[in-house]
PDB file of C-alpha atoms in Angstrom:
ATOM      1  CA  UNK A   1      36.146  18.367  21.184  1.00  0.00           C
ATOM      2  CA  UNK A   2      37.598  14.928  19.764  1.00  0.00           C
ATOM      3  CA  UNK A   3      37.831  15.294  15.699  1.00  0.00           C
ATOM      4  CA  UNK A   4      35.284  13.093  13.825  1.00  0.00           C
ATOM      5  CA  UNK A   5      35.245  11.268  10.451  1.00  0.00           C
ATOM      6  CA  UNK A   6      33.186  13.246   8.508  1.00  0.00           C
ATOM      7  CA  UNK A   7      32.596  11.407   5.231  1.00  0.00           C
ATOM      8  CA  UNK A   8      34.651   8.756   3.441  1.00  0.00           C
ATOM      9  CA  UNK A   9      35.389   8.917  -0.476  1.00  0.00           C
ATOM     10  CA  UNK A  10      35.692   6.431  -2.727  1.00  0.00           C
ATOM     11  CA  UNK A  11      36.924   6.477  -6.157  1.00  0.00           C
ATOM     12  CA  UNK A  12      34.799   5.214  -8.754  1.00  0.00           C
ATOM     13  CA  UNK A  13      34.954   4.917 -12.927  1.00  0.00           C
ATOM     14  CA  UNK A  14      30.995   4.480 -13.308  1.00  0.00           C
ATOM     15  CA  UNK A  15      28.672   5.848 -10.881  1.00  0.00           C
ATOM     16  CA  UNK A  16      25.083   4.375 -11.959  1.00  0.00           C
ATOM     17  CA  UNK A  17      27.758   0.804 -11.843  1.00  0.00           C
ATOM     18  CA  UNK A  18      28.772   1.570  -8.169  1.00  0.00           C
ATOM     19  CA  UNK A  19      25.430   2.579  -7.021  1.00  0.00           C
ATOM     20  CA  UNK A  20      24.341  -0.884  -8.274  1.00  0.00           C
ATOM     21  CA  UNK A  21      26.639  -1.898  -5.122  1.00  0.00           C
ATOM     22  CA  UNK A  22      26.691   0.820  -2.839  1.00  0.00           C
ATOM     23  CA  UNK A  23      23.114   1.172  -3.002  1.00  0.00           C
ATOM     24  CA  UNK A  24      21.079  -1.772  -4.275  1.00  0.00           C
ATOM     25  CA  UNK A  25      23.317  -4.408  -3.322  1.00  0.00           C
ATOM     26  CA  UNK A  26      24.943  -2.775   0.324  1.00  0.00           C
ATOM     27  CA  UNK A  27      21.417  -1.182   0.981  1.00  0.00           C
ATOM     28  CA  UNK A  28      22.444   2.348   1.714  1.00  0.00           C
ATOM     29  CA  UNK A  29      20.190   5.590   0.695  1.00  0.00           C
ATOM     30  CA  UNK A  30      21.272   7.744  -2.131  1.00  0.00           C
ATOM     31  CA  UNK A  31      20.177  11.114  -0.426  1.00  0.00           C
ATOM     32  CA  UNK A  32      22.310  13.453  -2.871  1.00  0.00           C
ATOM     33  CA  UNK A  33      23.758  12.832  -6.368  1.00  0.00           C
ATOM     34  CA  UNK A  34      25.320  16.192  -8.119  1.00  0.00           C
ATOM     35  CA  UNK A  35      28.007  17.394 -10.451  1.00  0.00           C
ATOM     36  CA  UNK A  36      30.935  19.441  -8.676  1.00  0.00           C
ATOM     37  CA  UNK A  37      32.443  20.509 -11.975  1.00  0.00           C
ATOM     38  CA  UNK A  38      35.046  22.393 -10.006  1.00  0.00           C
ATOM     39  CA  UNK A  39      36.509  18.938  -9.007  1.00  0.00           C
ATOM     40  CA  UNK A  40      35.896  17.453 -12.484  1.00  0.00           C
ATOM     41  CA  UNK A  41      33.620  14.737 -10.731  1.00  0.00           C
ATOM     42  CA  UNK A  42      29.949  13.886 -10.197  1.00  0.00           C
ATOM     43  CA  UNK A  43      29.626  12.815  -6.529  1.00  0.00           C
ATOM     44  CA  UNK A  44      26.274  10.439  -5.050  1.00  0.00           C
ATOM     45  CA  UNK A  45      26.151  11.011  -1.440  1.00  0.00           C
ATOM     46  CA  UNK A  46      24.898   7.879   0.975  1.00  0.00           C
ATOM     47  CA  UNK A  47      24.981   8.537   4.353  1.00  0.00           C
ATOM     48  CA  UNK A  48      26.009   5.167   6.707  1.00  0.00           C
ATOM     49  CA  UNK A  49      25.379   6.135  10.317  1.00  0.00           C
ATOM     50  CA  UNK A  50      27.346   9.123  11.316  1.00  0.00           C
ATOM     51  CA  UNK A  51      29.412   9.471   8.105  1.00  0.00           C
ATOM     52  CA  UNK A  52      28.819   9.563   4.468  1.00  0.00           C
ATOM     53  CA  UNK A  53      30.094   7.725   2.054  1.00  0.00           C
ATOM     54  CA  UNK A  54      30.607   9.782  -0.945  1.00  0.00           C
ATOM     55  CA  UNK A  55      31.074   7.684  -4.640  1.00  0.00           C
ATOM     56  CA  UNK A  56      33.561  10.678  -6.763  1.00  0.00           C
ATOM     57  CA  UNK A  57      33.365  10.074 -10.651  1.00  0.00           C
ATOM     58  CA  UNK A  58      35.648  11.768 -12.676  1.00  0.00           C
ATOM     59  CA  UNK A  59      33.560  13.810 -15.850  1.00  0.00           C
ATOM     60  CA  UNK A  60      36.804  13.933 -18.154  1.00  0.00           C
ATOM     61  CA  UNK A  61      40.273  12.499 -17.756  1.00  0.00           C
ATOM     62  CA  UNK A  62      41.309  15.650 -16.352  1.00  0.00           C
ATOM     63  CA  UNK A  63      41.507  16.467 -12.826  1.00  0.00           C
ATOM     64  CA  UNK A  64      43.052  14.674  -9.114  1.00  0.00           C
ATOM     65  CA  UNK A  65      40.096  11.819  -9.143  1.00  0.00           C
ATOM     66  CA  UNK A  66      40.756  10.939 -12.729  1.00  0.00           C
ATOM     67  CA  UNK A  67      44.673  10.642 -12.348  1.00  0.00           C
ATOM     68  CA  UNK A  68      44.114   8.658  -8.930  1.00  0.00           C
ATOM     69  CA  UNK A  69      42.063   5.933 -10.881  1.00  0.00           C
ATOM     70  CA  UNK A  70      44.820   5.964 -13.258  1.00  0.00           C
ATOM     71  CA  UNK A  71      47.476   5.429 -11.167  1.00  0.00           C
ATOM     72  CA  UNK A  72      46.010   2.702  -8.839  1.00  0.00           C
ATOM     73  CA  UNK A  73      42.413   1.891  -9.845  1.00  0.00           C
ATOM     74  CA  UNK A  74      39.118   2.361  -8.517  1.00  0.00           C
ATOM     75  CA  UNK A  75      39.058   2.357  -4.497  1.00  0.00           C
ATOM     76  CA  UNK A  76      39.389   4.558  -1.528  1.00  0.00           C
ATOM     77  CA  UNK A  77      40.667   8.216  -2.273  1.00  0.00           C
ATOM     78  CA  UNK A  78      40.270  10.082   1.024  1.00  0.00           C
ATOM     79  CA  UNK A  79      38.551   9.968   4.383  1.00  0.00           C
ATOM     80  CA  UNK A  80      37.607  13.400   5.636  1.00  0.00           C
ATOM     81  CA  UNK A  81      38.030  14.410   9.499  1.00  0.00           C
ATOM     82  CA  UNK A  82      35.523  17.431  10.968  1.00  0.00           C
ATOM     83  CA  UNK A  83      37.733  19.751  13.601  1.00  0.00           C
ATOM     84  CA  UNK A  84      35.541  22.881  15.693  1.00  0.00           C
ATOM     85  CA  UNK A  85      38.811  24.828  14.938  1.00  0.00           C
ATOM     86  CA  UNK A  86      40.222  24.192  11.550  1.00  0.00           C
ATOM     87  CA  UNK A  87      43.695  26.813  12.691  1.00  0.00           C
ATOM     88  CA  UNK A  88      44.284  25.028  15.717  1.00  0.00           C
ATOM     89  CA  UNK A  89      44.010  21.235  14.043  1.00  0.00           C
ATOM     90  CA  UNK A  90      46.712  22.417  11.379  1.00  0.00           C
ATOM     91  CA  UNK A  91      49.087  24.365  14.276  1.00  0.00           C
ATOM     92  CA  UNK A  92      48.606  20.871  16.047  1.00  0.00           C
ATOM     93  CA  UNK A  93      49.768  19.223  12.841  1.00  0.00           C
ATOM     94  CA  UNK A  94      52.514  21.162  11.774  1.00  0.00           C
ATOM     95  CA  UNK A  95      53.868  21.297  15.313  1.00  0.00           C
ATOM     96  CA  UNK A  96      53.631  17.402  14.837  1.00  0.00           C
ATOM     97  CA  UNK A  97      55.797  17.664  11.685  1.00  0.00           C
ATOM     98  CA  UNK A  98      52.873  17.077   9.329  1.00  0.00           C
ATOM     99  CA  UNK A  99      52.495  18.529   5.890  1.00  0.00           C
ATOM    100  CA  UNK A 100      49.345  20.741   4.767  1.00  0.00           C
ATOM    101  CA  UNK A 101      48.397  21.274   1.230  1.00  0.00           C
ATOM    102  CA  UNK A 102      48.397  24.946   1.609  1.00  0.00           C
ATOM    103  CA  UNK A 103      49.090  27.950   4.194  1.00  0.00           C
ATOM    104  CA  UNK A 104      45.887  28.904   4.727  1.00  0.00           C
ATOM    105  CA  UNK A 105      42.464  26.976   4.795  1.00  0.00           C
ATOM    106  CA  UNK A 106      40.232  26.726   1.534  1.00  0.00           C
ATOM    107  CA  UNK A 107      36.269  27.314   1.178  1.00  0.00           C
ATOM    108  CA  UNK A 108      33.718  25.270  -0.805  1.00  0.00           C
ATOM    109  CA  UNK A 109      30.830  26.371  -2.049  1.00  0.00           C
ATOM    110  CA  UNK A 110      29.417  25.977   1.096  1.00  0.00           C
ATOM    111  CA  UNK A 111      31.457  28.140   3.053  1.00  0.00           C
ATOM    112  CA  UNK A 112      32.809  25.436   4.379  1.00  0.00           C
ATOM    113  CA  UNK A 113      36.705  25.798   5.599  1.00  0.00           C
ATOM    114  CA  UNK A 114      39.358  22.587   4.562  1.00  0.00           C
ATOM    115  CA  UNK A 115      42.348  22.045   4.021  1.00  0.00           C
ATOM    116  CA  UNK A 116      44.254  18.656   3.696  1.00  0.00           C
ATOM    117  CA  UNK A 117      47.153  16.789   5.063  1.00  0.00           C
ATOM    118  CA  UNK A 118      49.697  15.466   2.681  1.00  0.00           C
ATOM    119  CA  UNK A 119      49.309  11.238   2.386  1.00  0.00           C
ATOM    120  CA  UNK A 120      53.109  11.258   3.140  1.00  0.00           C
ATOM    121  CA  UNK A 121      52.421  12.589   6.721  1.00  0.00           C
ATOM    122  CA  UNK A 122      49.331  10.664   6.970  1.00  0.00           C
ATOM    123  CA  UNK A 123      50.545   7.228   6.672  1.00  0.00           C
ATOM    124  CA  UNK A 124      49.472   7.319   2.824  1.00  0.00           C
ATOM    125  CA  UNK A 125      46.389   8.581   3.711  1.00  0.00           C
ATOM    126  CA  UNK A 126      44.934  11.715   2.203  1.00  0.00           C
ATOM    127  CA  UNK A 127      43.238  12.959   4.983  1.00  0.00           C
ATOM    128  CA  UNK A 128      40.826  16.181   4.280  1.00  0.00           C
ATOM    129  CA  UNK A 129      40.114  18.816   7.154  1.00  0.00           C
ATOM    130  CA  UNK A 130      36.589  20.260   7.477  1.00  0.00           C
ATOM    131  CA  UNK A 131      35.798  23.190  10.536  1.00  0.00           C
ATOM    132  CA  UNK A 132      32.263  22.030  11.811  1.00  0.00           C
ATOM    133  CA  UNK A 133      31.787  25.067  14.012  1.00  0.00           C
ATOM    134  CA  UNK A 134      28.166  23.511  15.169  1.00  0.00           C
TER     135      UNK A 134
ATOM    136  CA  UNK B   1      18.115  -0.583   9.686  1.00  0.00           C
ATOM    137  CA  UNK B   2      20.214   0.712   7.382  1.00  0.00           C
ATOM    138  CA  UNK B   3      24.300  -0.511   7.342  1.00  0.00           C
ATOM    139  CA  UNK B   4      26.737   1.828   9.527  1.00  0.00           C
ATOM    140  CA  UNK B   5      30.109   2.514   9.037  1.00  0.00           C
ATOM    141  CA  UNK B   6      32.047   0.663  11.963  1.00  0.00           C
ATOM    142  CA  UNK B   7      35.465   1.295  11.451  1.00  0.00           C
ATOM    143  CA  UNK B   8      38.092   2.816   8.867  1.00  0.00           C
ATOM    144  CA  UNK B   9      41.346   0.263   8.655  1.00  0.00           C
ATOM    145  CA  UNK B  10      44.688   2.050   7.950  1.00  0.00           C
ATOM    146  CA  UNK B  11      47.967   0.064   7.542  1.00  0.00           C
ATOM    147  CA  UNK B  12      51.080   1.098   8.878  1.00  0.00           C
ATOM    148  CA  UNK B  13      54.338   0.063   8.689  1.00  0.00           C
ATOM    149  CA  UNK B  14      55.405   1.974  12.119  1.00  0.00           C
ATOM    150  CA  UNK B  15      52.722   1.887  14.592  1.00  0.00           C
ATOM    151  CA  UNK B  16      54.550   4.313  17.059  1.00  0.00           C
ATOM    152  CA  UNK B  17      55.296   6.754  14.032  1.00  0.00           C
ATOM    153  CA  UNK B  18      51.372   6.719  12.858  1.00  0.00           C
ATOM    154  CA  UNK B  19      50.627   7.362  16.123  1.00  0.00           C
ATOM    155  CA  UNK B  20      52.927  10.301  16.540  1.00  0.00           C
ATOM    156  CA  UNK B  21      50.608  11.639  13.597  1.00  0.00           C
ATOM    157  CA  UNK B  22      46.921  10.267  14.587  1.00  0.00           C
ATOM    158  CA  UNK B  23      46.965  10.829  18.201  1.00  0.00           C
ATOM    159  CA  UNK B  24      49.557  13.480  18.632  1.00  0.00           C
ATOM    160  CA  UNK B  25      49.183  15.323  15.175  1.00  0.00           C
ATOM    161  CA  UNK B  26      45.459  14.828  14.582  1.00  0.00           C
ATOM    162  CA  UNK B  27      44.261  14.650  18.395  1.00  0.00           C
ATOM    163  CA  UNK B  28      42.340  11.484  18.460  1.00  0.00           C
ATOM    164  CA  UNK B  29      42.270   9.468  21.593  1.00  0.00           C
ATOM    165  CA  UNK B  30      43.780   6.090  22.067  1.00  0.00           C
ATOM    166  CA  UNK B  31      42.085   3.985  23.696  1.00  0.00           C
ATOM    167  CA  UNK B  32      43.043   0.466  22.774  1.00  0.00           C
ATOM    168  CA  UNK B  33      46.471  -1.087  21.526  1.00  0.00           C
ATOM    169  CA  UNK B  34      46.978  -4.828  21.323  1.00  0.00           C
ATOM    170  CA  UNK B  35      48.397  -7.896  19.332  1.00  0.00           C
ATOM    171  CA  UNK B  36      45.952  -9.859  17.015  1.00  0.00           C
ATOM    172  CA  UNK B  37      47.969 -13.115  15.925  1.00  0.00           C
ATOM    173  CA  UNK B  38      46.093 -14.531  14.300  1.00  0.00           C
ATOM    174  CA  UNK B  39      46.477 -11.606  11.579  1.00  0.00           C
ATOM    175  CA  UNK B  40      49.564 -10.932  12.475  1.00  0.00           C
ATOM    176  CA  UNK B  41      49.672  -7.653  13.120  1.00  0.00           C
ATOM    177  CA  UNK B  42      49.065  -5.284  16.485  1.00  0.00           C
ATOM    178  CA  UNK B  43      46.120  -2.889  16.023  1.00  0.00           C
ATOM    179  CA  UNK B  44      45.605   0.730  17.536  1.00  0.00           C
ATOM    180  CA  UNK B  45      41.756   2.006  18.482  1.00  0.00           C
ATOM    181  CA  UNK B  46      41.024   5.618  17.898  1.00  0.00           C
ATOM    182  CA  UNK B  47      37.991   6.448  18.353  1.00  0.00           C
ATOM    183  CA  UNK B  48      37.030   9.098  16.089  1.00  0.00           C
ATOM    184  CA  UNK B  49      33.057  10.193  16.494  1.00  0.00           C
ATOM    185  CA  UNK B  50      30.610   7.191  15.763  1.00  0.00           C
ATOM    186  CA  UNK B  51      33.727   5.641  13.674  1.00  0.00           C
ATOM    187  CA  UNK B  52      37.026   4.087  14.607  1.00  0.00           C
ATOM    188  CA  UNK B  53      39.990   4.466  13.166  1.00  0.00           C
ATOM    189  CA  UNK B  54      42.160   1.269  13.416  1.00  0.00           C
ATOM    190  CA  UNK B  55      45.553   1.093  12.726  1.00  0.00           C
ATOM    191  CA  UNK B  56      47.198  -1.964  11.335  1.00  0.00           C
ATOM    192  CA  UNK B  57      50.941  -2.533  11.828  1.00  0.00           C
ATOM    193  CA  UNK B  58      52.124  -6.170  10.532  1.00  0.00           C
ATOM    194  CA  UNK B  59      54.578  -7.583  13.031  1.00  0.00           C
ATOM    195  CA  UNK B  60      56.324  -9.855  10.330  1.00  0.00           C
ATOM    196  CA  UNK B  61      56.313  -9.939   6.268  1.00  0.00           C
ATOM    197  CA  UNK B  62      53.925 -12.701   6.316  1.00  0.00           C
ATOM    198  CA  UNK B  63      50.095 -11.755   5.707  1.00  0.00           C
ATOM    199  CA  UNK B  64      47.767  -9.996   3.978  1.00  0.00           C
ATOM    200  CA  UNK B  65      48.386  -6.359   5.751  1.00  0.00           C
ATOM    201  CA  UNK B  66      52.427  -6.988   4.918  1.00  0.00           C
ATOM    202  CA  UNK B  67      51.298  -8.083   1.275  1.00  0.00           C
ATOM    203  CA  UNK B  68      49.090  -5.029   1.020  1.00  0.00           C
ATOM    204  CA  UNK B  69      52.065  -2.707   1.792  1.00  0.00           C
ATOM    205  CA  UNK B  70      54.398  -4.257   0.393  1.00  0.00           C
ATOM    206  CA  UNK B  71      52.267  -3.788  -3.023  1.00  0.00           C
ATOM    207  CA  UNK B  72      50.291  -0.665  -2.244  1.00  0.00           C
ATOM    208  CA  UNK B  73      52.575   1.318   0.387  1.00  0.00           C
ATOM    209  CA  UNK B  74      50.537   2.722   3.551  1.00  0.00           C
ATOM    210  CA  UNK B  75      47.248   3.938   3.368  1.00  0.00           C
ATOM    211  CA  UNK B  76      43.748   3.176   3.463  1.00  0.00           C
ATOM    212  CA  UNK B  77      43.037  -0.759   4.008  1.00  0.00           C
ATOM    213  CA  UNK B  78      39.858  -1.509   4.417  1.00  0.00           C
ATOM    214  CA  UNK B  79      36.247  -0.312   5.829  1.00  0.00           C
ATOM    215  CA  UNK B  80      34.227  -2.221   7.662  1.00  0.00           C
ATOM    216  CA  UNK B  81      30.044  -1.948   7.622  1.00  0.00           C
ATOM    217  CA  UNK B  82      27.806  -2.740  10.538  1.00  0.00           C
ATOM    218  CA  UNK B  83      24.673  -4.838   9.327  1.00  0.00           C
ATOM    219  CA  UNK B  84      21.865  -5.354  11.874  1.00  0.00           C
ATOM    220  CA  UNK B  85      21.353  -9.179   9.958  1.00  0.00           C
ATOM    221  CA  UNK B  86      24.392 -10.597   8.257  1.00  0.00           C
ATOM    222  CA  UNK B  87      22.965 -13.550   6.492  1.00  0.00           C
ATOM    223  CA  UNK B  88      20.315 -10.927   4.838  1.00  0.00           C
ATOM    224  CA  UNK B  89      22.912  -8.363   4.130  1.00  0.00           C
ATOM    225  CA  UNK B  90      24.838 -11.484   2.349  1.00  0.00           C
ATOM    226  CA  UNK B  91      21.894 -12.634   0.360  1.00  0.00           C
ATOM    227  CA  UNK B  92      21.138  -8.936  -0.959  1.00  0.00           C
ATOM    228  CA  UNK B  93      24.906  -8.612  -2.150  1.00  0.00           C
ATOM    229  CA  UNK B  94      24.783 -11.872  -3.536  1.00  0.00           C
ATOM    230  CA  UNK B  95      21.618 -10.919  -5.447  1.00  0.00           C
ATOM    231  CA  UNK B  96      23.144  -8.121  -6.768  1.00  0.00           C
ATOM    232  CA  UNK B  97      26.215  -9.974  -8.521  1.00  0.00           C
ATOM    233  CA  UNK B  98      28.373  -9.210  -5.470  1.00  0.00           C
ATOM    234  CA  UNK B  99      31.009 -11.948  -4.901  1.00  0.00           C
ATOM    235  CA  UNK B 100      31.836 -12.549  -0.502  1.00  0.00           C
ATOM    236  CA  UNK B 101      35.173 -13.678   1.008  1.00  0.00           C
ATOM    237  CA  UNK B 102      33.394 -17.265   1.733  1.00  0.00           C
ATOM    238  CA  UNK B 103      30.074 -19.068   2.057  1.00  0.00           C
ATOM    239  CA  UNK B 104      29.343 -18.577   5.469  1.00  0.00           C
ATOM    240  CA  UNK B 105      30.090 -15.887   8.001  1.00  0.00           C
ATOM    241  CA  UNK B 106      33.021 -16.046   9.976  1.00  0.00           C
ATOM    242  CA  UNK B 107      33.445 -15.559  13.994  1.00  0.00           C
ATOM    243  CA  UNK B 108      36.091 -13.457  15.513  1.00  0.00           C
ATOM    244  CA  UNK B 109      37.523 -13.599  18.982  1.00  0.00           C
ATOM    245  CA  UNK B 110      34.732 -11.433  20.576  1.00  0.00           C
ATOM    246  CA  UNK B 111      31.753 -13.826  18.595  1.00  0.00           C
ATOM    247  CA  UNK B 112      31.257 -11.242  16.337  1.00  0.00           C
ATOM    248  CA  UNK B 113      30.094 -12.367  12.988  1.00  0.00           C
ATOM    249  CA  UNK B 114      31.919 -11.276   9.500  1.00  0.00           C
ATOM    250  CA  UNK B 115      32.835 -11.367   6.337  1.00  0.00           C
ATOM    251  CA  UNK B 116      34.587  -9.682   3.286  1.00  0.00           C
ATOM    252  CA  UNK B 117      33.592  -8.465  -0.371  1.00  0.00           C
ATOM    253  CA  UNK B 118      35.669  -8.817  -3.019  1.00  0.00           C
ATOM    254  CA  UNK B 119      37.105  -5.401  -3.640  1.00  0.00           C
ATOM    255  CA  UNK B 120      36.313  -6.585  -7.380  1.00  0.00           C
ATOM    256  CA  UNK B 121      33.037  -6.324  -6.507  1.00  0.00           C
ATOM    257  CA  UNK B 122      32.586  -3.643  -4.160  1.00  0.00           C
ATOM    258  CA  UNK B 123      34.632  -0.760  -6.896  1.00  0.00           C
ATOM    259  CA  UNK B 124      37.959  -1.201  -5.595  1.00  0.00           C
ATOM    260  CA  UNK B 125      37.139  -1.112  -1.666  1.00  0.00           C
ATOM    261  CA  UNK B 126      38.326  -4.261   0.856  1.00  0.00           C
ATOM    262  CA  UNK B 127      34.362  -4.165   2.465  1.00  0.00           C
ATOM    263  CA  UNK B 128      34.226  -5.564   5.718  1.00  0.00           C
ATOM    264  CA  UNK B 129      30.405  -6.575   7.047  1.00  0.00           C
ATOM    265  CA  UNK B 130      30.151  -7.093  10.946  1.00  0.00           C
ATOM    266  CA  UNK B 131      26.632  -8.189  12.283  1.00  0.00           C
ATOM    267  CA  UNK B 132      25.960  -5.946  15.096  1.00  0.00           C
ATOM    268  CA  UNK B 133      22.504  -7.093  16.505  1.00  0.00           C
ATOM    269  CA  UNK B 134      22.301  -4.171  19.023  1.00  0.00           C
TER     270      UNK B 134
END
């Protein structure tokens, strides 16, 4: 099985601002909108065919979503890729010569196994991993 | 019907190299390369579940995918959003304060009917529109 693009973020600095866009103006549905305060963001969830676009506001100035906006402004900050077999995608990718962010996958709160590739192997992409075993 | 995402845009300043990582590395399938003058770049087709990923690769330091990379480095470029009715799609932007690329859709070499928002407008994000009417 091919990998698919699972969901794409974007980066945003006010979330009832972008869902004036993303949602009024663009049309999509808002299905989801929650706080993930182990990121530091609130995230709104819209789903656009077979992926989801997911709007990430940063709560503080703390955290990876806050510094990114910093750094280069409010845009796109990841797309996320769903593998069956989240130990063979990153053999595949090291044997490749790409960079992981750690040795071993991670788990959300949804048991779900990721992991991501470094933007410097990625073309400056930050690319996330997610094992969709169904 | 609600907008899809179409395809993910990545720019590259090697396409062999980015391919070495997205279709050797990452294990998506190829399945289109070719020239696009008029842009002046060549783009790669990856297919990658209901989405493609297309890679952009500037064949000179003229144009906007050049400009892009020369300011921004590699990475994410744009995305680009299915609409089943483009001139509808444009008036509901438009009604929300969202400012478009031009006036009136433009056609690209396959008839296929587009147009850009202002990433000012849509938080940061190069939005592409395409009218798919099937």
């Amino acid at each position: 099985m091919k990998p698919t693009i699972h969901h794409i973020a974007i980066a945003v600095r006010d979330l009832d601002a972008a869902l004036e866009f993303y949602r009024d103006g663009l049309g999509l549905e808002l299905t989801e909108r929650r706080e993930a305060p182990e990121e530091g963001v609130e995230i709104a969830f819209l789903p656009a065919g077979g992926v989801e676009i997911e709007l990430l506001c940063p709560q503080s100035s703390e955290g990876g979503v806050a510094a990114f906006i910093e750094k280069r402004g409010e845009g796109l900050h990841h797309i996320c890729v769903a593998v069956p077999d989240i130990e063979a995608a990153m053999a595949q990718l090291q044997a490749s010569g790409a960079r992981l962010s750690s040795e071993s996958p991670r788990v959300d709160v949804h048991g779900t196994r990721y992991i991501f590739v470094h933007p410097q192997s990625a073309h400056g992409v930050l690319l996330e991993l997610y094992e969709m075993t169904t």
